[in-house]
Short mmCIF file of C-alpha atoms in Angstrom, two decimals:
data_model
loop_
_atom_site.label_atom_id
_atom_site.label_comp_id
_atom_site.label_asym_id
_atom_site.label_seq_id
_atom_site.Cartn_x
_atom_site.Cartn_y
_atom_site.Cartn_z
CA ALA A 1 154.00 11.76 -43.62
CA GLY A 2 156.15 14.21 -44.93
CA GLU A 3 155.15 16.77 -42.56
CA GLU A 4 157.73 18.51 -40.01
CA VAL A 5 157.82 18.40 -36.43
CA VAL A 6 159.74 20.32 -33.66
CA ILE A 7 160.90 18.58 -30.53
CA THR A 8 161.26 20.90 -27.50
CA THR A 9 164.15 20.94 -25.11
CA SER A 10 164.54 19.19 -21.90
CA ILE A 11 167.46 21.55 -20.74
CA TRP A 12 167.49 24.39 -18.57
CA LYS A 13 169.92 26.93 -20.24
CA ASP A 14 167.99 26.46 -23.95
CA GLU A 15 169.79 29.62 -25.39
CA LEU A 16 173.14 28.31 -24.54
CA ASP A 17 172.87 24.86 -26.18
CA ASN A 18 169.93 24.75 -28.28
CA GLN A 19 168.51 21.11 -28.16
CA ASN A 20 165.21 21.43 -29.82
CA GLU A 21 165.27 19.43 -32.97
CA VAL A 22 163.25 19.59 -36.31
CA ARG A 23 162.55 16.29 -38.14
CA ARG A 24 160.28 15.07 -40.90
CA ILE A 25 158.04 12.24 -40.55
CA LEU A 26 158.61 9.41 -42.61
CA ARG A 27 155.80 7.38 -41.43
CA VAL A 28 153.00 7.06 -39.21
CA ASP A 29 151.43 3.73 -37.72
CA ALA A 30 148.18 4.22 -35.82
CA GLY A 31 146.99 1.66 -33.28
CA ASN A 32 146.18 1.72 -29.40
CA LYS A 33 149.61 4.29 -29.41
CA THR A 34 150.34 6.43 -32.54
CA VAL A 35 154.11 5.41 -33.50
CA VAL A 36 155.58 8.05 -35.83
CA LEU A 37 158.84 7.34 -37.30
CA LEU A 38 161.55 9.91 -38.21
CA ASP A 39 163.69 10.52 -41.04
CA ARG A 40 166.78 10.55 -38.75
CA PRO A 41 167.33 9.43 -35.12
CA LEU A 42 167.25 12.30 -32.47
CA ARG A 43 170.60 13.95 -31.27
CA PHE A 44 169.67 14.83 -27.94
CA LYS A 45 167.31 13.15 -25.03
CA HIS A 46 163.91 14.68 -24.78
CA TYR A 47 162.25 13.77 -21.04
CA GLY A 48 158.80 12.50 -21.10
CA GLY A 49 157.84 11.17 -17.56
CA HIS A 50 154.87 11.53 -15.02
CA GLU A 51 155.46 14.69 -13.84
CA TYR A 52 156.36 16.57 -17.22
CA GLN A 53 157.09 15.97 -20.76
CA CYS A 54 158.69 17.90 -23.86
CA GLU A 55 156.37 18.98 -26.21
CA VAL A 56 155.96 18.24 -29.89
CA ALA A 57 154.55 20.74 -32.49
CA LEU A 58 153.88 20.11 -36.20
CA LEU A 59 155.60 23.02 -38.31
CA THR A 60 153.87 21.93 -41.64
CA ARG A 61 150.97 24.07 -43.09
CA SER A 62 149.19 23.96 -46.52
CA ILE A 63 149.76 27.71 -47.32
CA LEU A 64 153.49 29.09 -47.31
CA LEU A 65 154.58 32.59 -46.97
CA ARG A 66 158.29 32.76 -47.08
CA GLY A 67 161.16 35.76 -47.06
CA ASP A 68 163.21 35.27 -49.95
CA ASP A 69 166.98 34.40 -49.83
CA ASN A 70 168.32 37.87 -49.90
CA GLY A 71 166.98 38.76 -46.60
CA LYS A 72 168.62 36.30 -44.53
CA ALA A 73 171.89 38.32 -43.89
CA ASP A 74 169.67 41.47 -43.20
CA ARG A 75 166.85 39.44 -41.09
CA TYR A 76 164.42 41.46 -43.63
CA GLY A 77 161.41 39.10 -44.27
CA GLY A 78 157.83 39.74 -45.45
CA HIS A 79 155.03 40.72 -43.05
CA THR A 80 151.25 40.85 -42.77
CA LEU A 81 148.75 42.60 -41.01
CA GLY A 82 145.07 43.74 -40.31
CA VAL A 83 144.78 47.65 -39.73
CA GLY A 84 141.62 49.34 -39.04
CA SER A 85 138.61 49.49 -36.82
CA SER A 86 136.35 48.31 -39.94
CA ALA A 87 138.69 45.48 -41.22
CA SER A 88 138.76 41.82 -40.21
CA TYR A 89 142.02 39.52 -40.44
CA ARG A 90 141.53 36.02 -40.52
CA VAL A 91 144.29 33.62 -40.82
CA VAL A 92 144.23 29.93 -40.79
CA GLY A 93 146.77 27.16 -41.59
CA VAL A 94 149.67 29.42 -42.85
CA ARG A 95 153.23 28.92 -42.48
CA ALA A 96 155.31 31.95 -42.02
CA GLU A 97 158.70 31.29 -42.58
CA ARG A 98 161.88 33.49 -42.27
CA MET A 99 159.20 36.47 -41.88
CA GLY A 100 159.36 40.12 -40.01
CA GLN A 101 161.73 42.55 -39.98
CA ARG A 102 164.41 42.55 -37.34
CA ASN A 103 163.94 45.97 -35.15
CA VAL A 104 161.35 47.36 -37.74
CA LEU A 105 158.24 48.51 -35.60
CA GLY A 106 154.99 47.02 -36.97
CA ALA A 107 156.86 44.62 -39.67
CA TYR A 108 155.54 41.45 -37.72
CA PRO A 109 154.81 38.06 -39.73
CA PHE A 110 151.38 38.02 -38.12
CA HIS A 111 149.65 41.41 -37.01
CA PHE A 112 146.42 42.48 -35.39
CA HIS A 113 147.05 46.51 -35.99
CA MET A 114 145.21 49.18 -34.39
CA MET A 115 141.59 47.45 -34.92
CA TYR A 116 140.21 48.59 -31.63
CA GLU A 117 136.95 46.69 -31.04
CA GLY A 118 136.98 45.26 -34.22
CA GLY A 119 139.12 42.61 -33.08
CA ALA A 120 136.10 40.47 -32.06
CA GLU A 121 135.87 39.82 -35.81
CA SER A 122 139.80 38.32 -36.26
CA TYR A 123 141.81 35.66 -35.34
CA MET A 124 144.70 33.63 -36.16
CA GLN A 125 144.21 29.78 -35.68
CA GLN A 126 146.70 26.76 -36.11
CA ASN A 127 149.06 28.59 -38.23
CA ALA A 128 153.00 28.07 -37.73
CA CYS A 129 155.65 30.72 -37.65
CA VAL A 130 159.24 29.28 -38.22
CA ASP A 131 162.57 31.00 -37.87
CA SER A 132 160.93 34.51 -37.88
CA TYR A 133 163.22 37.67 -37.75
CA PHE A 134 160.82 39.65 -35.32
CA ARG A 135 158.17 38.62 -33.05
CA CYS A 136 155.45 36.02 -34.68
CA TYR A 137 151.93 37.02 -33.39
CA THR A 138 150.83 40.36 -32.71
CA VAL A 139 147.99 42.05 -31.09
CA HIS A 140 148.41 45.81 -31.01
CA GLY A 141 145.76 48.33 -30.41
CA THR A 142 143.21 45.23 -30.80
CA ASN A 143 140.35 43.91 -28.19
CA HIS A 144 138.42 40.62 -28.09
CA SER A 145 140.55 38.95 -30.92
CA LEU A 146 141.37 35.45 -30.64
CA VAL A 147 145.02 33.76 -31.07
CA ARG A 148 144.39 30.13 -30.88
CA LYS A 149 146.64 26.81 -31.53
CA ASN A 150 149.49 28.31 -33.24
CA VAL A 151 153.01 27.56 -33.28
CA ALA A 152 155.99 29.62 -32.93
CA PHE A 153 159.57 28.24 -33.46
CA ASN A 154 162.78 29.91 -33.12
CA SER A 155 161.76 33.38 -33.02
CA THR A 156 163.30 36.68 -32.07
CA GLY A 157 162.03 39.12 -29.48
CA HIS A 158 158.95 38.46 -27.67
CA THR A 159 156.70 36.06 -29.29
CA TYR A 160 153.16 36.33 -28.68
CA TYR A 161 153.20 40.26 -28.04
CA LEU A 162 150.68 42.57 -26.73
CA GLU A 163 152.31 45.65 -27.72
CA ASP A 164 151.03 48.98 -26.05
CA GLY A 165 149.29 47.96 -23.03
CA GLY A 166 145.63 48.96 -23.91
CA GLU A 167 145.05 45.45 -25.48
CA MET A 168 142.21 43.77 -23.29
CA PHE A 169 139.68 41.06 -23.18
CA ASN A 170 141.93 38.89 -26.21
CA LYS A 171 142.07 35.17 -25.91
CA ILE A 172 145.37 33.73 -26.20
CA GLU A 173 144.47 30.03 -26.05
CA PHE A 174 146.39 26.70 -26.80
CA ASN A 175 149.41 28.36 -28.39
CA ILE A 176 153.30 27.03 -27.92
CA THR A 177 156.56 28.88 -28.33
CA ALA A 178 159.87 27.25 -28.37
CA TYR A 179 163.59 28.56 -28.49
CA VAL A 180 162.88 32.14 -27.96
CA ASN A 181 166.12 34.61 -28.89
CA ILE A 182 166.66 37.38 -27.27
CA ILE A 183 167.76 40.63 -28.94
CA GLY A 184 171.12 42.13 -27.32
CA ARG A 185 172.37 41.51 -24.57
CA PRO A 186 170.21 39.68 -21.59
CA ALA A 187 168.84 41.82 -18.80
CA ALA A 188 170.49 41.10 -15.78
CA GLY A 189 171.58 42.86 -12.85
CA SER A 190 173.22 41.75 -9.29
CA SER A 191 170.03 43.23 -7.17
CA GLN A 192 166.41 43.15 -7.32
CA GLY A 193 166.66 46.42 -9.28
CA GLY A 194 167.71 44.61 -12.26
CA GLU A 195 169.12 47.02 -15.13
CA GLU A 196 167.80 49.76 -17.41
CA PHE A 197 168.05 49.71 -21.05
CA ASN A 198 167.05 52.42 -23.67
CA ALA A 199 165.69 52.16 -27.09
CA ASP A 200 168.69 52.20 -29.54
CA ASP A 201 169.70 50.59 -32.90
CA GLU A 202 170.49 47.38 -31.05
CA ALA A 203 166.91 46.88 -29.90
CA VAL A 204 164.36 49.30 -30.83
CA LEU A 205 162.04 47.97 -28.10
CA PRO A 206 164.08 48.01 -25.22
CA ALA A 207 162.25 45.03 -23.39
CA ASP A 208 163.45 42.55 -26.13
CA HIS A 209 166.46 42.55 -23.43
CA ALA A 210 164.44 40.03 -21.90
CA ALA A 211 162.19 38.54 -24.68
CA ALA A 212 159.74 36.20 -23.69
CA GLY A 213 157.33 33.65 -25.21
CA PHE A 214 154.18 35.38 -24.12
CA TYR A 215 154.37 39.29 -23.18
CA ILE A 216 151.33 40.60 -21.55
CA PRO A 217 151.58 43.95 -20.53
CA ASN A 218 147.67 44.19 -19.45
CA PRO A 219 147.04 41.23 -17.67
CA HIS A 220 143.11 41.81 -18.64
CA ASN A 221 143.12 38.94 -21.17
CA ALA A 222 142.46 35.33 -21.13
CA ILE A 223 145.90 33.33 -21.27
CA VAL A 224 144.78 29.64 -21.48
CA GLY A 225 146.41 26.54 -22.21
CA ASN A 226 149.43 27.62 -23.45
CA ALA A 227 153.34 26.00 -23.58
CA ALA A 228 156.11 28.14 -23.43
CA SER A 229 159.78 26.70 -23.63
CA GLY A 230 163.05 28.78 -23.59
CA GLY A 231 163.22 32.59 -23.58
CA TRP A 232 164.28 35.03 -21.06
CA ALA A 233 160.86 34.29 -19.49
CA GLY A 234 158.15 31.90 -20.65
CA PHE A 235 155.41 34.27 -19.52
CA ALA A 236 156.19 38.27 -18.64
CA PHE A 237 153.75 40.44 -16.99
CA PRO A 238 155.80 43.82 -17.40
CA VAL A 239 154.52 46.87 -15.80
CA PHE A 240 152.95 49.65 -17.67
CA ASP A 241 151.89 52.89 -15.85
CA THR A 242 150.21 54.42 -18.79
CA CYS A 243 149.79 52.74 -22.33
CA LEU A 244 152.22 53.74 -24.96
CA LYS A 245 152.75 55.04 -28.55
CA LEU A 246 149.76 54.80 -30.69
CA SER A 247 147.77 53.94 -27.73
CA ALA A 248 149.15 56.57 -25.42
CA HIS A 249 145.71 58.44 -25.89
CA LEU A 250 143.54 55.70 -24.13
CA THR A 251 142.58 56.10 -20.51
CA VAL A 252 143.37 52.78 -19.60
CA ILE A 253 145.89 52.07 -16.71
CA PRO A 254 147.33 48.54 -17.34
CA LYS A 255 149.09 48.44 -14.26
CA LYS A 256 145.92 48.56 -12.50
CA GLN A 257 144.18 46.04 -14.49
CA GLN A 258 143.10 42.51 -13.07
CA MET A 259 144.08 39.42 -14.57
CA LEU A 260 141.16 38.19 -16.42
CA ARG A 261 142.34 34.67 -16.56
CA PHE A 262 145.71 32.49 -16.23
CA GLU A 263 144.74 29.04 -16.59
CA GLY A 264 146.37 25.75 -17.81
CA ASN A 265 149.70 27.21 -18.62
CA THR A 266 152.99 25.54 -18.78
CA ALA A 267 156.47 27.19 -18.87
CA HIS A 268 159.87 25.49 -18.73
CA SER A 269 163.79 25.80 -19.56
CA ALA A 270 163.79 29.72 -18.84
CA GLY A 271 164.57 32.43 -16.37
CA SER A 272 168.37 31.24 -16.67
CA HIS A 273 169.88 35.03 -16.87
CA TRP A 274 168.96 36.84 -13.78
CA SER A 275 168.51 35.55 -10.04
CA SER A 276 165.02 37.01 -9.69
CA ALA A 277 163.54 35.73 -13.18
CA GLY A 278 161.07 33.14 -13.28
CA CYS A 279 159.45 30.87 -15.97
CA THR A 280 156.81 33.50 -15.34
CA TYR A 281 157.57 36.65 -14.52
CA GLN A 282 155.77 39.52 -12.69
CA GLY A 283 157.79 42.48 -12.87
CA GLY A 284 160.13 44.68 -14.87
CA ARG A 285 158.65 48.19 -16.38
CA LEU A 286 158.38 49.76 -19.63
CA TRP A 287 157.68 53.46 -19.81
CA ASP A 288 158.34 56.75 -21.95
CA PRO A 289 160.22 58.82 -19.57
CA ASN A 290 160.36 61.97 -21.89
CA GLY A 291 157.06 61.85 -23.73
CA ASP A 292 158.60 61.58 -26.99
CA GLY A 293 158.24 57.61 -28.04
CA LYS A 294 161.89 56.94 -26.82
CA LEU A 295 161.23 53.93 -24.42
CA ARG A 296 163.09 52.83 -21.35
CA TYR A 297 162.92 49.32 -19.80
CA SER A 298 164.03 47.67 -16.69
CA ASN A 299 163.66 44.39 -15.58
CA GLY A 300 163.67 44.75 -11.73
CA ARG A 301 161.54 45.21 -8.87
CA TYR A 302 158.30 46.77 -10.18
CA SER A 303 154.90 45.56 -9.01
CA HIS A 304 151.23 45.78 -9.87
CA PRO A 305 149.20 47.59 -7.48
CA THR A 306 146.48 46.06 -5.28
CA MET A 307 143.60 46.39 -7.95
CA GLY A 308 142.18 42.94 -7.06
CA TRP A 309 143.67 39.65 -7.09
CA HIS A 310 146.05 37.85 -10.06
CA ASN A 311 144.68 34.62 -9.91
CA VAL A 312 146.53 31.64 -11.48
CA SER A 313 145.27 28.31 -11.74
CA GLN A 314 146.63 24.72 -12.84
CA TYR A 315 150.07 25.90 -13.80
CA ARG A 316 152.88 23.82 -14.17
CA ALA A 317 156.70 24.77 -14.34
CA TRP A 318 159.76 22.66 -14.84
CA LEU A 319 163.59 23.27 -15.28
CA CYS A 320 163.25 27.03 -14.14
CA ARG A 321 165.04 29.23 -11.61
CA ASN A 322 162.22 30.24 -10.39
CA GLY A 323 159.14 28.32 -10.99
CA TYR A 324 156.66 31.69 -10.95
CA SER A 325 158.08 34.99 -9.87
CA SER A 326 156.38 38.16 -8.89
CA TRP A 327 156.70 41.59 -7.52
CA GLY A 328 153.09 42.13 -7.27
CA SER A 329 151.13 42.88 -4.19
CA ARG A 330 148.87 40.09 -4.53
CA VAL A 331 148.92 36.46 -6.44
CA ASP A 332 146.53 33.54 -5.84
CA MET A 333 147.72 30.22 -6.89
CA ASP A 334 145.10 27.30 -7.37
CA THR A 335 147.11 24.04 -8.37
CA PHE A 336 150.25 24.68 -8.85
CA GLU A 337 153.08 21.96 -10.36
CA CYS A 338 156.79 23.01 -9.98
CA HIS A 339 159.32 20.42 -10.86
CA ASP A 340 163.25 20.36 -10.50
CA CYS A 341 163.38 24.39 -10.16
CA GLY A 342 165.63 26.53 -8.10
CA THR A 343 162.72 27.79 -6.19
CA SER A 344 159.17 26.89 -7.01
CA ALA A 345 157.85 30.46 -6.43
CA VAL A 346 158.57 34.17 -4.92
CA LEU A 347 155.46 35.54 -4.13
CA PHE A 348 155.13 39.15 -2.48
CA GLY A 349 152.28 40.71 -0.47
CA THR A 350 149.25 38.76 0.63
CA SER A 351 149.76 36.09 -1.76
CA SER A 352 148.72 32.55 -1.51
CA ILE A 353 149.30 28.66 -2.83
CA GLN A 354 146.72 25.99 -2.74
CA ARG A 355 146.61 22.49 -3.98
CA ALA A 356 150.70 22.44 -4.67
CA LEU A 357 152.81 19.65 -6.13
CA ILE A 358 156.52 20.79 -5.66
#
């Protein structure tokens, strides 16, 4: 009793009509089923049936970090980070509210920064990020870290964010994001080519024109049991030809990395801005055209080369334009569910689907 929860939307175009609702718990009655009494009625319907259900996430934590009132107009809040290969950064049970600084690189609520292999000693677990001004959980230049059982609600830009493309062997597990705010005009286009955007004052990272709940430029990470509600896409796998920015010196070629694990994830209420977008989108490209750090992004038809298969298992999508959209050379899907979508899956190359419920 006294804690806050968010009940996610069960409409498709989440960004046009925000039907996510935050309520406070008045009473909890435990029995064969747990009955929670809220402080006031819900304004909207939130679907829960046998095929899919709206998520409910706890927003209250025992430790609070909050940006002050003076930062509201400029969307300028606090930020935290663990930096360096010899450091450890462990955050558990913290609520970050009005944190991050819009369009300020590196100023994110929770942030692994250039920890390299030292990420094995670091984790973010069971935190809540609410009303963020810029991202929520960032893994930058860090491998082997753990991001587990966290909540993000009402974030700006890519929410769970792997930054430069060199990040590998990280575990992103059992997290949830709801209501992702795109920065600037949403990426669209009249054809498969999409649109191109340069970094500018509106979006310092042009890929934020296609802000997603989970942004994974290097697929060699374990993405397991997560739930994405809203955003340009729920899960985005953009094509990186090279590592970028502070990781540009690495020899890793992100687009040639095989998907380590993508299992048990759910996405809904996304992909409405462009005809080829999806609740999970493998496509688009971010690159440095002049080698000066000023990046360019296209949401169009770019694919990962055939360097092993992208294996997707136990994936569920609902209320999407496309449940899963991939320009890649190969995606193998095992146990795929798609409900109330325009198209269940758009897969190219020699892709396959086994055990589908559509």
